Every structure is written in C-alpha cells, then in structure tokens.
Tab-separated table of N, CA and C and ligand atoms in Angstrom:
chain	number	residue	atom	x	y	z
A	1	MET	N	-0.356	10.266	-72.840
A	1	MET	CA	0.120	10.984	-71.653
A	1	MET	C	1.470	11.632	-71.927
A	2	GLU	N	2.346	10.890	-72.645
A	2	GLU	CA	3.654	11.445	-73.006
A	2	GLU	C	3.496	12.712	-73.843
A	3	GLU	N	2.576	12.646	-74.806
A	3	GLU	CA	2.371	13.792	-75.693
A	3	GLU	C	1.813	14.977	-74.902
A	4	MET	N	0.891	14.682	-73.992
A	4	MET	CA	0.291	15.748	-73.197
A	4	MET	C	1.333	16.385	-72.271
A	5	ASP	N	2.171	15.557	-71.666
A	5	ASP	CA	3.237	16.090	-70.806
A	5	ASP	C	4.227	16.914	-71.620
A	6	GLY	N	4.552	16.431	-72.831
A	6	GLY	CA	5.471	17.166	-73.703
A	6	GLY	C	4.898	18.525	-74.066
A	7	ALA	N	3.603	18.549	-74.395
A	7	ALA	CA	2.947	19.814	-74.746
A	7	ALA	C	2.941	20.754	-73.540
A	8	GLY	N	2.768	20.190	-72.338
A	8	GLY	CA	2.771	20.994	-71.113
A	8	GLY	C	4.143	21.604	-70.857
A	9	ALA	N	5.197	20.814	-71.059
A	9	ALA	CA	6.563	21.305	-70.844
A	9	ALA	C	6.882	22.420	-71.840
A	10	TYR	N	6.461	22.242	-73.083
A	10	TYR	CA	6.679	23.264	-74.120
A	10	TYR	C	5.953	24.554	-73.735
A	11	TYR	N	4.722	24.397	-73.239
A	11	TYR	CA	3.922	25.558	-72.870
A	11	TYR	C	4.575	26.326	-71.722
A	12	GLU	N	5.088	25.580	-70.760
A	12	GLU	CA	5.754	26.232	-69.636
A	12	GLU	C	7.002	26.985	-70.082
A	13	PHE	N	7.715	26.398	-71.032
A	13	PHE	CA	8.967	26.968	-71.526
A	13	PHE	C	8.705	28.179	-72.427
A	14	LYS	N	7.780	28.041	-73.369
A	14	LYS	CA	7.572	29.069	-74.401
A	14	LYS	C	6.316	29.911	-74.188
A	15	GLU	N	5.437	29.467	-73.306
A	15	GLU	CA	4.146	30.102	-73.092
A	15	GLU	C	3.307	30.140	-74.362
A	16	ARG	N	3.493	29.102	-75.173
A	16	ARG	CA	2.659	28.955	-76.370
A	16	ARG	C	2.322	27.483	-76.537
A	17	CYS	N	1.233	27.221	-77.255
A	17	CYS	CA	0.834	25.844	-77.542
A	17	CYS	C	1.717	25.282	-78.645
A	18	ILE	N	2.260	24.094	-78.422
A	18	ILE	CA	3.153	23.504	-79.429
A	18	ILE	C	2.394	23.195	-80.725
A	19	PHE	N	1.130	22.826	-80.612
A	19	PHE	CA	0.375	22.472	-81.828
A	19	PHE	C	0.059	23.724	-82.645
A	20	CYS	N	-0.273	24.841	-81.968
A	20	CYS	CA	-0.465	26.117	-82.678
A	20	CYS	C	0.824	26.492	-83.407
A	21	ASP	N	1.975	26.296	-82.747
A	21	ASP	CA	3.261	26.611	-83.382
A	21	ASP	C	3.527	25.698	-84.578
A	22	ILE	N	3.213	24.411	-84.422
A	22	ILE	CA	3.408	23.459	-85.529
A	22	ILE	C	2.557	23.888	-86.731
A	23	ILE	N	1.290	24.249	-86.474
A	23	ILE	CA	0.387	24.633	-87.564
A	23	ILE	C	0.948	25.852	-88.307
A	24	LYS	N	1.384	26.849	-87.535
A	24	LYS	CA	1.934	28.071	-88.144
A	24	LYS	C	3.142	27.730	-89.009
A	25	GLN	N	4.028	26.910	-88.462
A	25	GLN	CA	5.250	26.559	-89.180
A	25	GLN	C	4.947	25.741	-90.437
A	26	GLU	N	4.025	24.794	-90.324
A	26	GLU	CA	3.719	23.941	-91.485
A	26	GLU	C	3.074	24.744	-92.610
A	27	ILE	N	2.224	25.716	-92.241
A	27	ILE	CA	1.598	26.546	-93.278
A	27	ILE	C	2.655	27.413	-93.957
A	28	SER	N	3.581	27.978	-93.173
A	28	SER	CA	4.571	28.871	-93.794
A	28	SER	C	5.610	28.082	-94.595
A	29	GLN	N	6.020	26.897	-94.109
A	29	GLN	CA	7.014	26.104	-94.855
A	29	GLN	C	6.400	25.407	-96.062
A	30	ASN	N	5.180	24.931	-95.876
A	30	ASN	CA	4.435	24.275	-96.955
A	30	ASN	C	5.207	23.150	-97.647
A	31	ILE	N	5.852	22.289	-96.886
A	31	ILE	CA	6.498	21.114	-97.482
A	31	ILE	C	5.936	19.804	-96.915
A	32	ARG	N	5.191	19.886	-95.831
A	32	ARG	CA	4.582	18.684	-95.265
A	32	ARG	C	3.058	18.806	-95.183
A	33	LEU	N	2.529	19.890	-95.751
A	33	LEU	CA	1.093	20.144	-95.725
A	33	LEU	C	0.425	19.316	-96.821
A	34	ILE	N	-0.664	18.631	-96.495
A	34	ILE	CA	-1.390	17.930	-97.568
A	34	ILE	C	-2.806	18.478	-97.744
A	35	GLY	N	-3.171	19.469	-96.948
A	35	GLY	CA	-4.467	20.108	-97.149
A	35	GLY	C	-4.691	21.191	-96.117
A	36	GLN	N	-5.405	22.241	-96.511
A	36	GLN	CA	-5.834	23.241	-95.534
A	36	GLN	C	-7.133	23.848	-96.028
A	37	ASN	N	-7.995	24.171	-95.102
A	37	ASN	CA	-9.181	24.946	-95.423
A	37	ASN	C	-9.369	25.975	-94.310
A	38	GLU	N	-10.556	26.583	-94.255
A	38	GLU	CA	-10.728	27.703	-93.339
A	38	GLU	C	-10.421	27.316	-91.883
A	39	HIS	N	-10.776	26.102	-91.491
A	39	HIS	CA	-10.714	25.773	-90.059
A	39	HIS	C	-9.708	24.694	-89.668
A	40	VAL	N	-9.233	23.908	-90.615
A	40	VAL	CA	-8.326	22.809	-90.246
A	40	VAL	C	-7.167	22.681	-91.238
A	41	VAL	N	-6.102	22.001	-90.781
A	41	VAL	CA	-4.993	21.655	-91.672
A	41	VAL	C	-4.725	20.152	-91.554
A	42	ALA	N	-4.176	19.579	-92.632
A	42	ALA	CA	-3.723	18.187	-92.615
A	42	ALA	C	-2.247	18.184	-92.994
A	43	ILE	N	-1.441	17.485	-92.191
A	43	ILE	CA	0.011	17.475	-92.415
A	43	ILE	C	0.567	16.057	-92.297
A	44	GLU	N	1.735	15.874	-92.905
A	44	GLU	CA	2.604	14.753	-92.585
A	44	GLU	C	3.544	15.307	-91.504
A	45	PRO	N	3.430	14.852	-90.250
A	45	PRO	CA	4.157	15.533	-89.175
A	45	PRO	C	5.668	15.422	-89.319
A	46	PHE	N	6.370	16.346	-88.687
A	46	PHE	CA	7.823	16.503	-88.812
A	46	PHE	C	8.597	15.226	-88.477
A	47	ALA	N	8.211	14.546	-87.417
A	47	ALA	CA	8.941	13.328	-87.036
A	47	ALA	C	7.950	12.166	-86.891
A	48	PRO	N	7.445	11.667	-88.020
A	48	PRO	CA	6.412	10.627	-87.942
A	48	PRO	C	7.005	9.294	-87.489
A	49	ARG	N	6.221	8.529	-86.749
A	49	ARG	CA	6.653	7.201	-86.345
A	49	ARG	C	6.481	6.204	-87.470
A	50	PHE	N	5.496	6.483	-88.346
A	50	PHE	CA	5.159	5.523	-89.399
A	50	PHE	C	5.111	6.240	-90.746
A	51	PRO	N	5.394	5.508	-91.844
A	51	PRO	CA	5.268	6.108	-93.166
A	51	PRO	C	3.831	6.596	-93.392
A	52	PHE	N	3.702	7.782	-93.927
A	52	PHE	CA	2.398	8.364	-94.260
A	52	PHE	C	1.510	8.595	-93.038
A	53	GLU	N	2.112	8.645	-91.854
A	53	GLU	CA	1.366	9.113	-90.686
A	53	GLU	C	0.839	10.512	-91.003
A	54	THR	N	-0.418	10.740	-90.725
A	54	THR	CA	-1.080	12.003	-91.116
A	54	THR	C	-1.824	12.569	-89.918
A	55	TRP	N	-1.688	13.873	-89.700
A	55	TRP	CA	-2.412	14.537	-88.612
A	55	TRP	C	-3.364	15.572	-89.198
A	56	ILE	N	-4.546	15.660	-88.610
A	56	ILE	CA	-5.486	16.723	-88.962
A	56	ILE	C	-5.754	17.525	-87.690
A	57	LEU	N	-5.541	18.843	-87.772
A	57	LEU	CA	-5.665	19.699	-86.577
A	57	LEU	C	-6.560	20.907	-86.856
A	58	PRO	N	-7.402	21.282	-85.875
A	58	PRO	CA	-8.125	22.553	-86.025
A	58	PRO	C	-7.130	23.708	-85.943
A	59	ARG	N	-7.324	24.736	-86.780
A	59	ARG	CA	-6.398	25.874	-86.770
A	59	ARG	C	-6.552	26.689	-85.486
A	60	ASP	N	-7.772	26.783	-84.960
A	60	ASP	CA	-7.975	27.478	-83.691
A	60	ASP	C	-7.490	26.592	-82.546
A	61	HIS	N	-7.062	27.228	-81.478
A	61	HIS	CA	-6.626	26.476	-80.311
A	61	HIS	C	-7.853	25.927	-79.577
A	62	ILE	N	-8.185	24.694	-79.842
A	62	ILE	CA	-9.342	24.064	-79.193
A	62	ILE	C	-8.820	22.896	-78.368
A	63	HIS	N	-9.080	22.952	-77.096
A	63	HIS	CA	-8.523	22.009	-76.132
A	63	HIS	C	-9.100	20.604	-76.317
A	64	ARG	N	-10.434	20.526	-76.384
A	64	ARG	CA	-11.082	19.210	-76.436
A	64	ARG	C	-11.968	19.092	-77.660
A	65	PHE	N	-12.027	17.895	-78.183
A	65	PHE	CA	-12.832	17.610	-79.375
A	65	PHE	C	-14.266	18.104	-79.211
A	66	GLU	N	-14.871	17.847	-78.042
A	66	GLU	CA	-16.295	18.167	-77.875
A	66	GLU	C	-16.569	19.658	-77.736
A	67	GLU	N	-15.508	20.487	-77.655
A	67	GLU	CA	-15.691	21.950	-77.619
A	67	GLU	C	-15.730	22.545	-79.024
A	68	THR	N	-15.582	21.696	-80.035
A	68	THR	CA	-15.431	22.186	-81.407
A	68	THR	C	-16.764	22.673	-81.964
A	69	ASP	N	-16.761	23.841	-82.598
A	69	ASP	CA	-18.006	24.371	-83.155
A	69	ASP	C	-18.355	23.661	-84.471
A	70	ASP	N	-19.598	23.798	-84.896
A	70	ASP	CA	-20.096	23.057	-86.055
A	70	ASP	C	-19.329	23.388	-87.338
A	71	ASP	N	-19.008	24.670	-87.547
A	71	ASP	CA	-18.288	25.044	-88.779
A	71	ASP	C	-16.950	24.324	-88.863
A	72	THR	N	-16.250	24.255	-87.722
A	72	THR	CA	-14.953	23.580	-87.704
A	72	THR	C	-15.132	22.082	-87.928
A	73	LEU	N	-16.177	21.509	-87.349
A	73	LEU	CA	-16.414	20.064	-87.540
A	73	LEU	C	-16.711	19.747	-89.003
A	74	ILE	N	-17.456	20.645	-89.667
A	74	ILE	CA	-17.764	20.427	-91.085
A	74	ILE	C	-16.474	20.505	-91.917
A	75	SER	N	-15.623	21.497	-91.608
A	75	SER	CA	-14.323	21.600	-92.291
A	75	SER	C	-13.463	20.376	-92.003
A	76	PHE	N	-13.520	19.926	-90.756
A	76	PHE	CA	-12.740	18.755	-90.357
A	76	PHE	C	-13.192	17.513	-91.138
A	77	ALA	N	-14.516	17.341	-91.245
A	77	ALA	CA	-15.045	16.172	-91.961
A	77	ALA	C	-14.594	16.182	-93.419
A	78	ALA	N	-14.610	17.365	-94.036
A	78	ALA	CA	-14.180	17.471	-95.438
A	78	ALA	C	-12.698	17.120	-95.559
A	79	MET	N	-11.902	17.585	-94.606
A	79	MET	CA	-10.461	17.316	-94.648
A	79	MET	C	-10.169	15.841	-94.375
A	80	LEU	N	-10.916	15.241	-93.472
A	80	LEU	CA	-10.744	13.807	-93.196
A	80	LEU	C	-11.056	13.000	-94.461
A	81	LYS	N	-12.133	13.376	-95.118
A	81	LYS	CA	-12.528	12.655	-96.338
A	81	LYS	C	-11.440	12.781	-97.419
A	82	SER	N	-10.944	14.003	-97.651
A	82	SER	CA	-9.955	14.170	-98.723
A	82	SER	C	-8.621	13.528	-98.332
A	83	SER	N	-8.263	13.573	-97.052
A	83	SER	CA	-7.000	12.942	-96.632
A	83	SER	C	-7.073	11.426	-96.792
A	84	LEU	N	-8.196	10.845	-96.393
A	84	LEU	CA	-8.334	9.385	-96.543
A	84	LEU	C	-8.373	8.994	-98.023
A	85	ALA	N	-8.976	9.852	-98.849
A	85	ALA	CA	-9.001	9.565	-100.293
A	85	ALA	C	-7.582	9.583	-100.865
A	86	ARG	N	-6.776	10.541	-100.409
A	86	ARG	CA	-5.375	10.593	-100.878
A	86	ARG	C	-4.604	9.347	-100.441
A	87	LEU	N	-4.751	8.973	-99.168
A	87	LEU	CA	-4.032	7.801	-98.657
A	87	LEU	C	-4.491	6.535	-99.380
A	88	ARG	N	-5.777	6.474	-99.615
A	88	ARG	CA	-6.322	5.294	-100.287
A	88	ARG	C	-5.763	5.158	-101.700
A	89	ALA	N	-5.744	6.287	-102.433
A	89	ALA	CA	-5.257	6.246	-103.819
A	89	ALA	C	-3.746	6.034	-103.863
A	90	ALA	N	-3.021	6.685	-102.950
A	90	ALA	CA	-1.555	6.613	-102.992
A	90	ALA	C	-1.038	5.249	-102.567
A	91	LEU	N	-1.735	4.610	-101.640
A	91	LEU	CA	-1.183	3.418	-100.990
A	91	LEU	C	-2.015	2.167	-101.268
A	92	ASN	N	-2.868	2.249	-102.289
A	92	ASN	CA	-3.639	1.087	-102.695
A	92	ASN	C	-4.554	0.577	-101.573
A	93	ASP	N	-5.333	1.497	-101.035
A	93	ASP	CA	-6.383	1.166	-100.069
A	93	ASP	C	-5.886	0.385	-98.852
A	94	PRO	N	-4.928	0.953	-98.126
A	94	PRO	CA	-4.348	0.202	-96.993
A	94	PRO	C	-5.295	0.175	-95.799
A	95	PRO	N	-5.159	-0.837	-94.926
A	95	PRO	CA	-5.848	-0.734	-93.623
A	95	PRO	C	-5.219	0.415	-92.838
A	96	PHE	N	-5.964	1.008	-91.936
A	96	PHE	CA	-5.394	2.109	-91.149
A	96	PHE	C	-6.084	2.193	-89.798
A	97	ASN	N	-5.423	2.862	-88.868
A	97	ASN	CA	-6.040	3.239	-87.595
A	97	ASN	C	-6.147	4.743	-87.564
A	98	PHE	N	-7.176	5.255	-86.926
A	98	PHE	CA	-7.178	6.682	-86.638
A	98	PHE	C	-7.597	6.910	-85.193
A	99	ILE	N	-6.986	7.923	-84.601
A	99	ILE	CA	-7.152	8.168	-83.178
A	99	ILE	C	-7.392	9.661	-82.961
A	100	ILE	N	-8.391	9.993	-82.174
A	100	ILE	CA	-8.561	11.384	-81.755
A	100	ILE	C	-7.793	11.582	-80.458
A	101	HIS	N	-6.855	12.517	-80.468
A	101	HIS	CA	-6.134	12.914	-79.255
A	101	HIS	C	-6.800	14.169	-78.735
A	102	THR	N	-7.381	14.087	-77.556
A	102	THR	CA	-8.134	15.220	-77.029
A	102	THR	C	-7.812	15.426	-75.560
A	103	GLY	N	-7.948	16.665	-75.086
A	103	GLY	CA	-7.661	16.972	-73.688
A	103	GLY	C	-8.659	16.276	-72.773
A	104	PRO	N	-8.237	15.953	-71.553
A	104	PRO	CA	-9.150	15.303	-70.607
A	104	PRO	C	-10.250	16.264	-70.161
A	105	TRP	N	-11.386	15.701	-69.758
A	105	TRP	CA	-12.572	16.481	-69.453
A	105	TRP	C	-12.379	17.408	-68.269
A	106	THR	N	-11.716	16.945	-67.230
A	106	THR	CA	-11.765	17.663	-65.966
A	106	THR	C	-10.596	18.620	-65.724
A	107	ASP	N	-9.444	18.357	-66.300
A	107	ASP	CA	-8.237	19.012	-65.829
A	107	ASP	C	-8.009	20.369	-66.498
A	108	GLY	N	-8.425	21.437	-65.857
A	108	GLY	CA	-8.274	22.787	-66.390
A	108	GLY	C	-6.824	23.169	-66.636
A	109	ARG	N	-5.902	22.585	-65.887
A	109	ARG	CA	-4.478	22.898	-66.054
A	109	ARG	C	-3.945	22.462	-67.409
A	110	LYS	N	-4.658	21.557	-68.050
A	110	LYS	CA	-4.145	20.986	-69.293
A	110	LYS	C	-4.611	21.760	-70.523
A	111	SER	N	-4.985	23.030	-70.358
A	111	SER	CA	-5.529	23.770	-71.490
A	111	SER	C	-4.483	24.067	-72.558
A	112	HIS	N	-3.221	23.710	-72.305
A	112	HIS	CA	-2.189	23.829	-73.339
A	112	HIS	C	-2.389	22.789	-74.441
A	113	TYR	N	-3.246	21.801	-74.188
A	113	TYR	CA	-3.415	20.745	-75.178
A	113	TYR	C	-4.355	21.207	-76.294
A	114	HIS	N	-4.204	20.629	-77.466
A	114	HIS	CA	-4.887	21.079	-78.683
A	114	HIS	C	-5.300	19.805	-79.420
A	115	TRP	N	-6.574	19.541	-79.483
A	115	TRP	CA	-6.989	18.239	-80.008
A	115	TRP	C	-6.635	18.093	-81.488
A	116	HIS	N	-6.487	16.877	-81.923
A	116	HIS	CA	-6.173	16.582	-83.325
A	116	HIS	C	-6.456	15.113	-83.591
A	117	MET	N	-6.484	14.757	-84.843
A	117	MET	CA	-6.612	13.347	-85.205
A	117	MET	C	-5.307	12.871	-85.821
A	118	GLU	N	-4.889	11.675	-85.461
A	118	GLU	CA	-3.713	11.050	-86.069
A	118	GLU	C	-4.176	9.811	-86.830
A	119	ILE	N	-3.715	9.698	-88.072
A	119	ILE	CA	-4.088	8.564	-88.927
A	119	ILE	C	-2.820	7.767	-89.226
A	120	PHE	N	-2.894	6.463	-89.032
A	120	PHE	CA	-1.745	5.597	-89.277
A	120	PHE	C	-2.105	4.520	-90.289
A	121	PRO	N	-1.706	4.679	-91.556
A	121	PRO	CA	-1.866	3.560	-92.476
A	121	PRO	C	-0.969	2.413	-92.007
A	122	LYS	N	-1.445	1.192	-92.122
A	122	LYS	CA	-0.653	0.043	-91.637
A	122	LYS	C	0.183	-0.512	-92.779
A	123	LEU	N	1.402	0.039	-92.905
A	123	LEU	CA	2.291	-0.324	-94.005
A	123	LEU	C	3.510	-1.081	-93.519
A	124	THR	N	3.894	-0.841	-92.283
A	124	THR	CA	5.074	-1.513	-91.729
A	124	THR	C	4.635	-2.235	-90.458
A	125	ARG	N	5.483	-3.148	-90.010
A	125	ARG	CA	5.164	-3.861	-88.772
A	125	ARG	C	6.026	-3.350	-87.641
A	126	VAL	N	5.403	-3.114	-86.515
A	126	VAL	CA	6.169	-2.763	-85.328
A	126	VAL	C	6.800	-4.056	-84.822
A	127	ALA	N	8.129	-4.052	-84.630
A	127	ALA	CA	8.833	-5.279	-84.249
A	127	ALA	C	9.693	-5.043	-83.009
A	128	GLY	N	10.601	-5.955	-82.765
A	128	GLY	CA	11.364	-5.962	-81.515
A	128	GLY	C	12.053	-4.642	-81.203
A	129	PHE	N	12.658	-4.035	-82.238
A	129	PHE	CA	13.388	-2.787	-81.989
A	129	PHE	C	12.451	-1.728	-81.409
A	130	GLU	N	11.298	-1.566	-82.049
A	130	GLU	CA	10.355	-0.531	-81.597
A	130	GLU	C	9.802	-0.860	-80.201
A	131	TRP	N	9.381	-2.124	-80.017
A	131	TRP	CA	8.846	-2.509	-78.704
A	131	TRP	C	9.887	-2.306	-77.628
A	132	GLY	N	11.154	-2.677	-77.949
A	132	GLY	CA	12.209	-2.668	-76.939
A	132	GLY	C	12.685	-1.272	-76.582
A	133	THR	N	12.742	-0.381	-77.574
A	133	THR	CA	13.377	0.920	-77.344
A	133	THR	C	12.381	2.062	-77.250
A	134	GLY	N	11.174	1.888	-77.800
A	134	GLY	CA	10.243	3.014	-77.876
A	134	GLY	C	10.573	3.966	-79.010
A	135	PHE	N	11.609	3.646	-79.807
A	135	PHE	CA	11.937	4.437	-81.001
A	135	PHE	C	11.401	3.712	-82.228
A	136	TYR	N	11.047	4.490	-83.245
A	136	TYR	CA	10.444	3.907	-84.434
A	136	TYR	C	11.334	4.142	-85.651
A	137	ILE	N	11.416	3.109	-86.486
A	137	ILE	CA	12.168	3.240	-87.739
A	137	ILE	C	11.163	3.520	-88.843
A	138	ASN	N	11.334	4.643	-89.518
A	138	ASN	CA	10.406	5.022	-90.573
A	138	ASN	C	11.185	5.287	-91.855
A	139	PRO	N	10.990	4.452	-92.886
A	139	PRO	CA	11.780	4.605	-94.109
A	139	PRO	C	11.320	5.743	-95.025
A	140	THR	N	10.177	6.372	-94.749
A	140	THR	CA	9.662	7.401	-95.659
A	140	THR	C	9.677	8.776	-94.999
A	141	PRO	N	10.533	9.699	-95.460
A	141	PRO	CA	10.517	11.049	-94.873
A	141	PRO	C	9.163	11.722	-95.128
A	142	PRO	N	8.684	12.532	-94.183
A	142	PRO	CA	7.358	13.126	-94.327
A	142	PRO	C	7.241	14.065	-95.523
A	143	GLU	N	8.364	14.721	-95.893
A	143	GLU	CA	8.318	15.634	-97.046
A	143	GLU	C	8.025	14.847	-98.320
A	144	GLU	N	8.615	13.630	-98.399
A	144	GLU	CA	8.397	12.777	-99.570
A	144	GLU	C	6.947	12.273	-99.590
A	145	ALA	N	6.456	11.870	-98.424
A	145	ALA	CA	5.062	11.411	-98.328
A	145	ALA	C	4.110	12.532	-98.741
A	146	ALA	N	4.377	13.757	-98.283
A	146	ALA	CA	3.502	14.895	-98.611
A	146	ALA	C	3.536	15.173	-100.109
A	147	ARG	N	4.725	15.142	-100.689
A	147	ARG	CA	4.842	15.399	-102.126
A	147	ARG	C	4.007	14.378	-102.909
A	148	TYR	N	4.134	13.131	-102.506
A	148	TYR	CA	3.403	12.057	-103.176
A	148	TYR	C	1.892	12.227	-103.014
A	149	LEU	N	1.452	12.516	-101.804
A	149	LEU	CA	0.000	12.674	-101.551
A	149	LEU	C	-0.565	13.877	-102.279
A	150	ASN	N	0.248	14.925	-102.428
A	150	ASN	CA	-0.235	16.136	-103.120
A	150	ASN	C	-0.368	15.923	-104.623
A	151	GLU	N	0.293	14.887	-105.135
A	151	GLU	CA	0.173	14.600	-106.579
A	151	GLU	C	-1.114	13.854	-106.910
A	152	ILE	N	-1.781	13.340	-105.877
A	152	ILE	CA	-3.009	12.577	-106.109
A	152	ILE	C	-4.137	13.534	-106.503
A	153	ASN	N	-4.836	13.207	-107.546
A	153	ASN	CA	-6.028	13.977	-107.912
A	153	ASN	C	-7.249	13.379	-107.229
A	154	ILE	N	-7.875	14.176	-106.369
A	154	ILE	CA	-9.063	13.640	-105.692
A	154	ILE	C	-10.295	14.477	-106.036
B	201	ZN	ZN1	-3.047	25.265	-79.813
B	202	ZN	ZN1	-1.311	13.351	-80.886
C-alpha cells in the first residue's frame, strides 16, 4: 500500500509513472541493470532494503499482472530464469522470497501502478532496528551487486 501510494503521489506530481521513469533511467545509466530483453528489464533497485534485492519489470506500462500479453510473459519467464540463475551462482544457492506487486483489480484510479516482481535472497536477518524503525540496513550497494551478478556466466 505504501508503494502504491508513493507511486500515486509521484504520478500526481510529475504526471508520469515512477516505474516507467525508473526503467528509462536504469537502461540509460546501465549500472544497476542485470538483464534486459525486448519486453522486460531486471535491476538491482536504487535503494534496496536487502542485499541483492532484484526487481523484474515489464518495459511497457502494464498496470496488472493479468493484463500482460503472452509475448511479455515469455520474456518475463526467460528473465526470471536467468536472474535466479545469477543469484543462485553468485550467492551459493540462497533461499529467497519472490513477490508479484500488481495493481488491484477494481480501482481504476490506480492506473499509475506498474506491476513488477521483487526477489529477496535471504542473506541478512531483519532485527530490532528494522522492525522498530521501518528502515533497513543494507551492507551491499546495488551497483556492487549488479557488477557481481553481471560477471556470472549463465
Ligand atoms: Zn509504468
Ligand atoms: Zn514493488
């Protein structure tokens, strides 16, 4: 909900989708990108909560996961496979969670949202500081994580 509200506030302010802007910026900067194909990109996001947190996003502005066309889903599946292979090789097969963040079914006002998947390898433990403050301590900058993942031969 926080992320959706944040995306809504950005949209109201800039009249653009924050995720579309992130994708454009990550492709042009090319320092946190770990993969791109015709329909999707995979990045180490700018301010990750966890080391090697990885996002996969459709390049087109697609509000909800279930609105995604087959070509994009096929590209997405390929990117998910290669991203997980990189994480597995780089981090010695860690346990991980992955979550699809998608717009709600009914709310037309929320079309500023742009679905994506977030992958969290479980490398650190969330402890009192994080629970208490809602802020996360992450010892690995995303640029370093991306550099490392890009060195993996898959
Ligand atoms: Zn978008
Ligand atoms: Zn998200």
